[in-house]
Amino acid sequence: MTKQKRKRATWRLIKNKWQLLVMFSLPLLWYIIFCYVPMYGIQLAFRDYNPRLGYLGSPVVGLRWFEQFFSSYYWKNIIWNTFSISLYSIIFGFPVPIILAIIINELPGRKFKKLLQNITYIPHFISIVVLCGMLYLFLSPQYGIINTMLETLGFQPVGFLESSKYFKGVYVVSEIWQESGWSSIIYIAALAGIDPSLYEAAKIDGAGRMKRIIHISLPGIIPTIVTLLILKIGQIMSIGFEKAYLLQNDLNLNSSEIISTLVYKQGILQGNIGYATAVGLMNSCLNLLLIVFANQFCKKFFDTSLW
């Protein structure tokens, strides 16, 4: 095919599919404005930013902010806190929506399924601020319901949010409670796409409920599981600062200080824009490396990948 013919074919395709191109242009425009244009500010990680001088007028300092971060006494602890909280969330939290989706899929009666789904979805819509307030009330050493139950059983009250020892556990458990029901939606949809005749054939062959789950349900949603796991690993260094910051205090700071809270404190509270940008850029690079590694690993061993 000549160059002119290819050009005509391209214009014909555009003419025939212009509605799809218009629909595609809206999310593309959103990504350009809110994701790509702000990348212009990455240069602040290599400048001593001064609002009076602007982006290009601020002096270049090279890798000064990166060296400052990696020479600080807290950098290892902050990276470990960020990584460990996400790692615990994956280990203990990632299987929960899968199990919940399988339970809902196996339950008889549509009304009971809907009731269970609604009950598990509701926590997702609770504001982070409200959730943190609930945690303070429930875990209070003086009048919290958890410590009241512990005292009833003969144990001493525990300061869950007043100790670095328990902070990560509280964070992960509350995250599982709030997000498991909402995260199960995509697995429920994947289970609904499995051919019902496979279950009928398994029943005829004498397969029990557990065998049907192991040999039909789980293999049917493996591509979905692997895809979401890759995305989860790609965000392992990105923990929203809201909950960590709201639950943070001087007593649990050793476990609650993470990259996002450091960036907020340095960039917003202290005005050290260059340092905060450098730490955020380093964090994004770590996430990029993790998602590339996870994608290649899953592509090799599970034949499922993002690209």
mmCIF file of N, CA, C and O in Angstrom, residues 144-219:
data_model
loop_
_atom_site.group_PDB
_atom_site.id
_atom_site.type_symbol
_atom_site.label_atom_id
_atom_site.label_comp_id
_atom_site.label_asym_id
_atom_site.label_seq_id
_atom_site.Cartn_x
_atom_site.Cartn_y
_atom_site.Cartn_z
ATOM 1 N N GLY A 144 -13.227 3.705 75.297
ATOM 2 C CA GLY A 144 -13.418 3.024 74.022
ATOM 3 C C GLY A 144 -14.029 1.644 74.196
ATOM 4 O O GLY A 144 -13.746 0.939 75.180
ATOM 5 N N ILE A 145 -14.851 1.247 73.234
ATOM 6 C CA ILE A 145 -15.558 -0.032 73.348
ATOM 7 C C ILE A 145 -14.591 -1.215 73.335
ATOM 8 O O ILE A 145 -14.810 -2.224 74.031
ATOM 9 N N ILE A 146 -13.481 -1.100 72.581
ATOM 10 C CA ILE A 146 -12.521 -2.202 72.514
ATOM 11 C C ILE A 146 -11.856 -2.408 73.868
ATOM 12 O O ILE A 146 -11.762 -3.539 74.369
ATOM 13 N N ASN A 147 -11.404 -1.309 74.481
ATOM 14 C CA ASN A 147 -10.751 -1.437 75.784
ATOM 15 C C ASN A 147 -11.742 -1.795 76.886
ATOM 16 O O ASN A 147 -11.379 -2.442 77.875
ATOM 17 N N THR A 148 -12.990 -1.380 76.754
ATOM 18 C CA THR A 148 -14.021 -1.783 77.718
ATOM 19 C C THR A 148 -14.207 -3.293 77.691
ATOM 20 O O THR A 148 -14.324 -3.946 78.745
ATOM 21 N N MET A 149 -14.195 -3.861 76.487
ATOM 22 C CA MET A 149 -14.315 -5.314 76.353
ATOM 23 C C MET A 149 -13.080 -6.011 76.916
ATOM 24 O O MET A 149 -13.201 -7.056 77.571
ATOM 25 N N LEU A 150 -11.890 -5.434 76.680
ATOM 26 C CA LEU A 150 -10.665 -6.032 77.213
ATOM 27 C C LEU A 150 -10.669 -6.027 78.745
ATOM 28 O O LEU A 150 -10.260 -7.008 79.386
ATOM 29 N N GLU A 151 -11.126 -4.908 79.330
ATOM 30 C CA GLU A 151 -11.201 -4.842 80.787
ATOM 31 C C GLU A 151 -12.201 -5.837 81.350
ATOM 32 O O GLU A 151 -11.991 -6.427 82.420
ATOM 33 N N THR A 152 -13.296 -6.033 80.620
ATOM 34 C CA THR A 152 -14.298 -7.013 81.053
ATOM 35 C C THR A 152 -13.709 -8.421 81.082
ATOM 36 O O THR A 152 -14.061 -9.241 81.941
ATOM 37 N N LEU A 153 -12.801 -8.692 80.142
ATOM 38 C CA LEU A 153 -12.163 -10.008 80.066
ATOM 39 C C LEU A 153 -10.964 -10.121 81.001
ATOM 40 O O LEU A 153 -10.285 -11.164 81.019
ATOM 41 N N GLY A 154 -10.650 -9.036 81.718
ATOM 42 C CA GLY A 154 -9.559 -9.093 82.695
ATOM 43 C C GLY A 154 -8.233 -8.568 82.205
ATOM 44 O O GLY A 154 -7.213 -8.720 82.898
ATOM 45 N N PHE A 155 -8.210 -7.959 81.010
ATOM 46 C CA PHE A 155 -6.961 -7.427 80.474
ATOM 47 C C PHE A 155 -6.838 -5.938 80.793
ATOM 48 O O PHE A 155 -7.821 -5.252 81.065
ATOM 49 N N GLN A 156 -5.611 -5.455 80.731
ATOM 50 C CA GLN A 156 -5.358 -4.037 80.924
ATOM 51 C C GLN A 156 -5.708 -3.265 79.650
ATOM 52 O O GLN A 156 -5.559 -3.792 78.542
ATOM 53 N N PRO A 157 -6.197 -2.019 79.762
ATOM 54 C CA PRO A 157 -6.492 -1.223 78.560
ATOM 55 C C PRO A 157 -5.230 -0.939 77.756
ATOM 56 O O PRO A 157 -4.140 -0.801 78.321
ATOM 57 N N VAL A 158 -5.403 -0.880 76.453
ATOM 58 C CA VAL A 158 -4.279 -0.694 75.528
ATOM 59 C C VAL A 158 -4.442 0.632 74.794
ATOM 60 O O VAL A 158 -5.529 0.930 74.283
ATOM 61 N N GLY A 159 -3.373 1.418 74.747
ATOM 62 C CA GLY A 159 -3.401 2.669 73.978
ATOM 63 C C GLY A 159 -3.029 2.394 72.531
ATOM 64 O O GLY A 159 -1.874 2.573 72.140
ATOM 65 N N PHE A 160 -3.995 1.968 71.736
ATOM 66 C CA PHE A 160 -3.719 1.565 70.359
ATOM 67 C C PHE A 160 -3.145 2.704 69.525
ATOM 68 O O PHE A 160 -2.254 2.495 68.702
ATOM 69 N N LEU A 161 -3.669 3.906 69.695
ATOM 70 C CA LEU A 161 -3.212 5.054 68.915
ATOM 71 C C LEU A 161 -2.179 5.889 69.668
ATOM 72 O O LEU A 161 -1.742 6.919 69.170
ATOM 73 N N GLU A 162 -1.798 5.445 70.848
ATOM 74 C CA GLU A 162 -0.781 6.144 71.634
ATOM 75 C C GLU A 162 0.517 5.362 71.643
ATOM 76 O O GLU A 162 1.381 5.593 72.489
ATOM 77 N N SER A 163 0.653 4.438 70.714
ATOM 78 C CA SER A 163 1.854 3.604 70.668
ATOM 79 C C SER A 163 2.212 3.296 69.216
ATOM 80 O O SER A 163 1.339 3.002 68.398
ATOM 81 N N SER A 164 3.511 3.359 68.912
ATOM 82 C CA SER A 164 3.983 3.012 67.568
ATOM 83 C C SER A 164 3.797 1.527 67.276
ATOM 84 O O SER A 164 3.746 1.117 66.125
ATOM 85 N N LYS A 165 3.677 0.741 68.341
ATOM 86 C CA LYS A 165 3.574 -0.708 68.194
ATOM 87 C C LYS A 165 2.307 -1.132 67.471
ATOM 88 O O LYS A 165 2.294 -2.108 66.708
ATOM 89 N N TYR A 166 1.199 -0.396 67.709
ATOM 90 C CA TYR A 166 -0.097 -0.827 67.186
ATOM 91 C C TYR A 166 -0.581 -0.002 65.993
ATOM 92 O O TYR A 166 -1.610 -0.340 65.412
ATOM 93 N N PHE A 167 0.130 1.072 65.649
ATOM 94 C CA PHE A 167 -0.390 1.990 64.632
ATOM 95 C C PHE A 167 -0.625 1.294 63.297
ATOM 96 O O PHE A 167 -1.686 1.440 62.686
ATOM 97 N N LYS A 168 0.362 0.534 62.823
ATOM 98 C CA LYS A 168 0.245 -0.096 61.505
ATOM 99 C C LYS A 168 -0.899 -1.107 61.472
ATOM 100 O O LYS A 168 -1.629 -1.204 60.481
ATOM 101 N N GLY A 169 -1.080 -1.834 62.570
ATOM 102 C CA GLY A 169 -2.179 -2.786 62.638
ATOM 103 C C GLY A 169 -3.528 -2.089 62.577
ATOM 104 O O GLY A 169 -4.439 -2.538 61.876
ATOM 105 N N VAL A 170 -3.661 -0.988 63.320
ATOM 106 C CA VAL A 170 -4.908 -0.215 63.305
ATOM 107 C C VAL A 170 -5.173 0.332 61.908
ATOM 108 O O VAL A 170 -6.306 0.270 61.404
ATOM 109 N N TYR A 171 -4.142 0.848 61.267
ATOM 110 C CA TYR A 171 -4.286 1.424 59.919
ATOM 111 C C TYR A 171 -4.757 0.356 58.930
ATOM 112 O O TYR A 171 -5.706 0.564 58.169
ATOM 113 N N VAL A 172 -4.092 -0.797 58.937
ATOM 114 C CA VAL A 172 -4.395 -1.850 57.960
ATOM 115 C C VAL A 172 -5.781 -2.443 58.210
ATOM 116 O O VAL A 172 -6.555 -2.640 57.265
ATOM 117 N N VAL A 173 -6.119 -2.728 59.459
ATOM 118 C CA VAL A 173 -7.419 -3.326 59.766
ATOM 119 C C VAL A 173 -8.556 -2.376 59.393
ATOM 120 O O VAL A 173 -9.573 -2.796 58.819
ATOM 121 N N SER A 174 -8.403 -1.094 59.707
ATOM 122 C CA SER A 174 -9.439 -0.122 59.349
ATOM 123 C C SER A 174 -9.561 0.023 57.835
ATOM 124 O O SER A 174 -10.663 0.221 57.308
ATOM 125 N N GLU A 175 -8.436 -0.091 57.133
ATOM 126 C CA GLU A 175 -8.456 -0.018 55.662
ATOM 127 C C GLU A 175 -9.196 -1.221 55.084
ATOM 128 O O GLU A 175 -9.979 -1.080 54.131
ATOM 129 N N ILE A 176 -8.939 -2.393 55.629
ATOM 130 C CA ILE A 176 -9.626 -3.600 55.167
ATOM 131 C C ILE A 176 -11.133 -3.471 55.400
ATOM 132 O O ILE A 176 -11.945 -3.787 54.524
ATOM 133 N N TRP A 177 -11.509 -3.013 56.589
ATOM 134 C CA TRP A 177 -12.936 -2.870 56.922
ATOM 135 C C TRP A 177 -13.619 -1.873 55.997
ATOM 136 O O TRP A 177 -14.750 -2.101 55.563
ATOM 137 N N GLN A 178 -12.931 -0.786 55.679
ATOM 138 C CA GLN A 178 -13.570 0.271 54.893
ATOM 139 C C GLN A 178 -13.647 -0.059 53.409
ATOM 140 O O GLN A 178 -14.619 0.306 52.744
ATOM 141 N N GLU A 179 -12.639 -0.745 52.850
ATOM 142 C CA GLU A 179 -12.539 -0.877 51.402
ATOM 143 C C GLU A 179 -12.834 -2.261 50.836
ATOM 144 O O GLU A 179 -12.974 -2.401 49.628
ATOM 145 N N SER A 180 -12.924 -3.279 51.691
ATOM 146 C CA SER A 180 -13.087 -4.648 51.171
ATOM 147 C C SER A 180 -14.380 -4.818 50.387
ATOM 148 O O SER A 180 -14.391 -5.427 49.304
ATOM 149 N N GLY A 181 -15.479 -4.311 50.914
ATOM 150 C CA GLY A 181 -16.755 -4.456 50.225
ATOM 151 C C GLY A 181 -16.766 -3.774 48.874
ATOM 152 O O GLY A 181 -17.249 -4.335 47.886
ATOM 153 N N TRP A 182 -16.217 -2.561 48.831
ATOM 154 C CA TRP A 182 -16.174 -1.821 47.568
ATOM 155 C C TRP A 182 -15.252 -2.498 46.559
ATOM 156 O O TRP A 182 -15.563 -2.593 45.379
ATOM 157 N N SER A 183 -14.103 -3.002 47.037
ATOM 158 C CA SER A 183 -13.145 -3.663 46.142
ATOM 159 C C SER A 183 -13.680 -4.986 45.606
ATOM 160 O O SER A 183 -13.203 -5.467 44.569
ATOM 161 N N SER A 184 -14.646 -5.570 46.302
ATOM 162 C CA SER A 184 -15.179 -6.864 45.858
ATOM 163 C C SER A 184 -16.074 -6.735 44.629
ATOM 164 O O SER A 184 -16.377 -7.748 43.977
ATOM 165 N N ILE A 185 -16.504 -5.525 44.297
ATOM 166 C CA ILE A 185 -17.440 -5.340 43.180
ATOM 167 C C ILE A 185 -16.875 -5.896 41.882
ATOM 168 O O ILE A 185 -17.557 -6.596 41.131
ATOM 169 N N ILE A 186 -15.616 -5.588 41.613
ATOM 170 C CA ILE A 186 -15.025 -6.010 40.331
ATOM 171 C C ILE A 186 -14.883 -7.530 40.283
ATOM 172 O O ILE A 186 -15.021 -8.145 39.209
ATOM 173 N N TYR A 187 -14.644 -8.166 41.439
ATOM 174 C CA TYR A 187 -14.551 -9.633 41.462
ATOM 175 C C TYR A 187 -15.933 -10.268 41.288
ATOM 176 O O TYR A 187 -16.055 -11.322 40.635
ATOM 177 N N ILE A 188 -16.946 -9.637 41.860
ATOM 178 C CA ILE A 188 -18.310 -10.127 41.676
ATOM 179 C C ILE A 188 -18.692 -10.058 40.199
ATOM 180 O O ILE A 188 -19.309 -10.979 39.648
ATOM 181 N N ALA A 189 -18.304 -8.963 39.543
ATOM 182 C CA ALA A 189 -18.577 -8.823 38.104
ATOM 183 C C ALA A 189 -17.829 -9.879 37.305
ATOM 184 O O ALA A 189 -18.370 -10.449 36.340
ATOM 185 N N ALA A 190 -16.584 -10.166 37.691
ATOM 186 C CA ALA A 190 -15.805 -11.195 36.990
ATOM 187 C C ALA A 190 -16.418 -12.573 37.185
ATOM 188 O O ALA A 190 -16.473 -13.388 36.249
ATOM 189 N N LEU A 191 -16.899 -12.856 38.391
ATOM 190 C CA LEU A 191 -17.549 -14.148 38.651
ATOM 191 C C LEU A 191 -18.847 -14.291 37.868
ATOM 192 O O LEU A 191 -19.206 -15.390 37.435
ATOM 193 N N ALA A 192 -19.548 -13.170 37.679
ATOM 194 C CA ALA A 192 -20.799 -13.211 36.911
ATOM 195 C C ALA A 192 -20.548 -13.538 35.445
ATOM 196 O O ALA A 192 -21.461 -13.997 34.746
ATOM 197 N N GLY A 193 -19.302 -13.308 34.977
ATOM 198 C CA GLY A 193 -18.978 -13.585 33.580
ATOM 199 C C GLY A 193 -18.575 -15.024 33.304
ATOM 200 O O GLY A 193 -18.344 -15.391 32.145
ATOM 201 N N ILE A 194 -18.484 -15.833 34.348
ATOM 202 C CA ILE A 194 -18.131 -17.252 34.160
ATOM 203 C C ILE A 194 -19.347 -18.012 33.639
ATOM 204 O O ILE A 194 -20.457 -17.831 34.111
ATOM 205 N N ASP A 195 -19.132 -18.876 32.671
ATOM 206 C CA ASP A 195 -20.217 -19.642 32.052
ATOM 207 C C ASP A 195 -20.902 -20.549 33.085
ATOM 208 O O ASP A 195 -20.249 -21.416 33.683
ATOM 209 N N PRO A 196 -22.199 -20.360 33.336
ATOM 210 C CA PRO A 196 -22.918 -21.193 34.328
ATOM 211 C C PRO A 196 -22.901 -22.681 33.998
ATOM 212 O O PRO A 196 -23.023 -23.519 34.896
ATOM 213 N N SER A 197 -22.748 -23.004 32.707
ATOM 214 C CA SER A 197 -22.734 -24.423 32.326
ATOM 215 C C SER A 197 -21.541 -25.158 32.937
ATOM 216 O O SER A 197 -21.607 -26.377 33.142
ATOM 217 N N LEU A 198 -20.470 -24.428 33.250
ATOM 218 C CA LEU A 198 -19.309 -25.065 33.887
ATOM 219 C C LEU A 198 -19.674 -25.558 35.285
ATOM 220 O O LEU A 198 -19.277 -26.656 35.694
ATOM 221 N N TYR A 199 -20.435 -24.737 36.024
ATOM 222 C CA TYR A 199 -20.874 -25.156 37.361
ATOM 223 C C TYR A 199 -21.839 -26.334 37.275
ATOM 224 O O TYR A 199 -21.780 -27.271 38.089
ATOM 225 N N GLU A 200 -22.737 -26.302 36.288
ATOM 226 C CA GLU A 200 -23.703 -27.394 36.124
ATOM 227 C C GLU A 200 -23.006 -28.702 35.782
ATOM 228 O O GLU A 200 -23.354 -29.764 36.321
ATOM 229 N N ALA A 201 -22.010 -28.619 34.908
ATOM 230 C CA ALA A 201 -21.261 -29.820 34.546
ATOM 231 C C ALA A 201 -20.489 -30.358 35.758
ATOM 232 O O ALA A 201 -20.407 -31.575 35.967
ATOM 233 N N ALA A 202 -19.938 -29.452 36.558
ATOM 234 C CA ALA A 202 -19.201 -29.886 37.756
ATOM 235 C C ALA A 202 -20.134 -30.550 38.762
ATOM 236 O O ALA A 202 -19.767 -31.544 39.408
ATOM 237 N N LYS A 203 -21.368 -30.017 38.906
ATOM 238 C CA LYS A 203 -22.332 -30.632 39.809
ATOM 239 C C LYS A 203 -22.690 -32.038 39.344
ATOM 240 O O LYS A 203 -22.795 -32.977 40.148
ATOM 241 N N ILE A 204 -22.884 -32.205 38.047
ATOM 242 C CA ILE A 204 -23.220 -33.522 37.497
ATOM 243 C C ILE A 204 -22.092 -34.522 37.750
ATOM 244 O O ILE A 204 -22.322 -35.696 38.034
ATOM 245 N N ASP A 205 -20.838 -34.012 37.687
ATOM 246 C CA ASP A 205 -19.678 -34.875 37.926
ATOM 247 C C ASP A 205 -19.445 -35.145 39.405
ATOM 248 O O ASP A 205 -18.510 -35.863 39.767
ATOM 249 N N GLY A 206 -20.270 -34.539 40.267
ATOM 250 C CA GLY A 206 -20.163 -34.801 41.697
ATOM 251 C C GLY A 206 -19.248 -33.855 42.461
ATOM 252 O O GLY A 206 -18.908 -34.122 43.620
ATOM 253 N N ALA A 207 -18.851 -32.756 41.842
ATOM 254 C CA ALA A 207 -17.969 -31.795 42.520
ATOM 255 C C ALA A 207 -18.751 -31.016 43.573
ATOM 256 O O ALA A 207 -19.844 -30.516 43.299
ATOM 257 N N GLY A 208 -18.210 -30.942 44.774
ATOM 258 C CA GLY A 208 -18.839 -30.172 45.838
ATOM 259 C C GLY A 208 -18.621 -28.678 45.665
ATOM 260 O O GLY A 208 -17.947 -28.227 44.731
ATOM 261 N N ARG A 209 -19.160 -27.893 46.598
ATOM 262 C CA ARG A 209 -19.064 -26.434 46.497
ATOM 263 C C ARG A 209 -17.603 -25.971 46.513
ATOM 264 O O ARG A 209 -17.204 -25.117 45.724
ATOM 265 N N MET A 210 -16.799 -26.522 47.419
ATOM 266 C CA MET A 210 -15.412 -26.088 47.538
ATOM 267 C C MET A 210 -14.618 -26.431 46.280
ATOM 268 O O MET A 210 -13.793 -25.636 45.817
ATOM 269 N N LYS A 211 -14.869 -27.607 45.719
ATOM 270 C CA LYS A 211 -14.168 -27.979 44.484
ATOM 271 C C LYS A 211 -14.569 -27.086 43.322
ATOM 272 O O LYS A 211 -13.749 -26.737 42.476
ATOM 273 N N ARG A 212 -15.840 -26.689 43.276
ATOM 274 C CA ARG A 212 -16.277 -25.781 42.210
ATOM 275 C C ARG A 212 -15.612 -24.415 42.355
ATOM 276 O O ARG A 212 -15.257 -23.781 41.358
ATOM 277 N N ILE A 213 -15.445 -23.996 43.598
ATOM 278 C CA ILE A 213 -14.771 -22.705 43.827
ATOM 279 C C ILE A 213 -13.309 -22.785 43.400
ATOM 280 O O ILE A 213 -12.797 -21.893 42.708
ATOM 281 N N ILE A 214 -12.636 -23.888 43.785
ATOM 282 C CA ILE A 214 -11.206 -24.024 43.505
ATOM 283 C C ILE A 214 -10.937 -24.220 42.018
ATOM 284 O O ILE A 214 -9.988 -23.643 41.461
ATOM 285 N N HIS A 215 -11.772 -25.003 41.352
ATOM 286 C CA HIS A 215 -11.481 -25.385 39.968
ATOM 287 C C HIS A 215 -12.222 -24.569 38.916
ATOM 288 O O HIS A 215 -11.888 -24.635 37.725
ATOM 289 N N ILE A 216 -13.215 -23.790 39.330
ATOM 290 C CA ILE A 216 -13.969 -22.979 38.344
ATOM 291 C C ILE A 216 -13.931 -21.492 38.690
ATOM 292 O O ILE A 216 -13.507 -20.667 37.871
ATOM 293 N N SER A 217 -14.352 -21.157 39.904
ATOM 294 C CA SER A 217 -14.461 -19.737 40.273
ATOM 295 C C SER A 217 -13.108 -19.044 40.290
ATOM 296 O O SER A 217 -12.921 -18.003 39.637
ATOM 297 N N LEU A 218 -12.157 -19.614 41.023
ATOM 298 C CA LEU A 218 -10.845 -18.970 41.131
ATOM 299 C C LEU A 218 -10.104 -18.893 39.794
ATOM 300 O O LEU A 218 -9.608 -17.827 39.425
ATOM 301 N N PRO A 219 -10.020 -20.004 39.017
ATOM 302 C CA PRO A 219 -9.367 -19.874 37.710
ATOM 303 C C PRO A 219 -10.068 -18.864 36.793
ATOM 304 O O PRO A 219 -9.416 -18.215 35.962
#
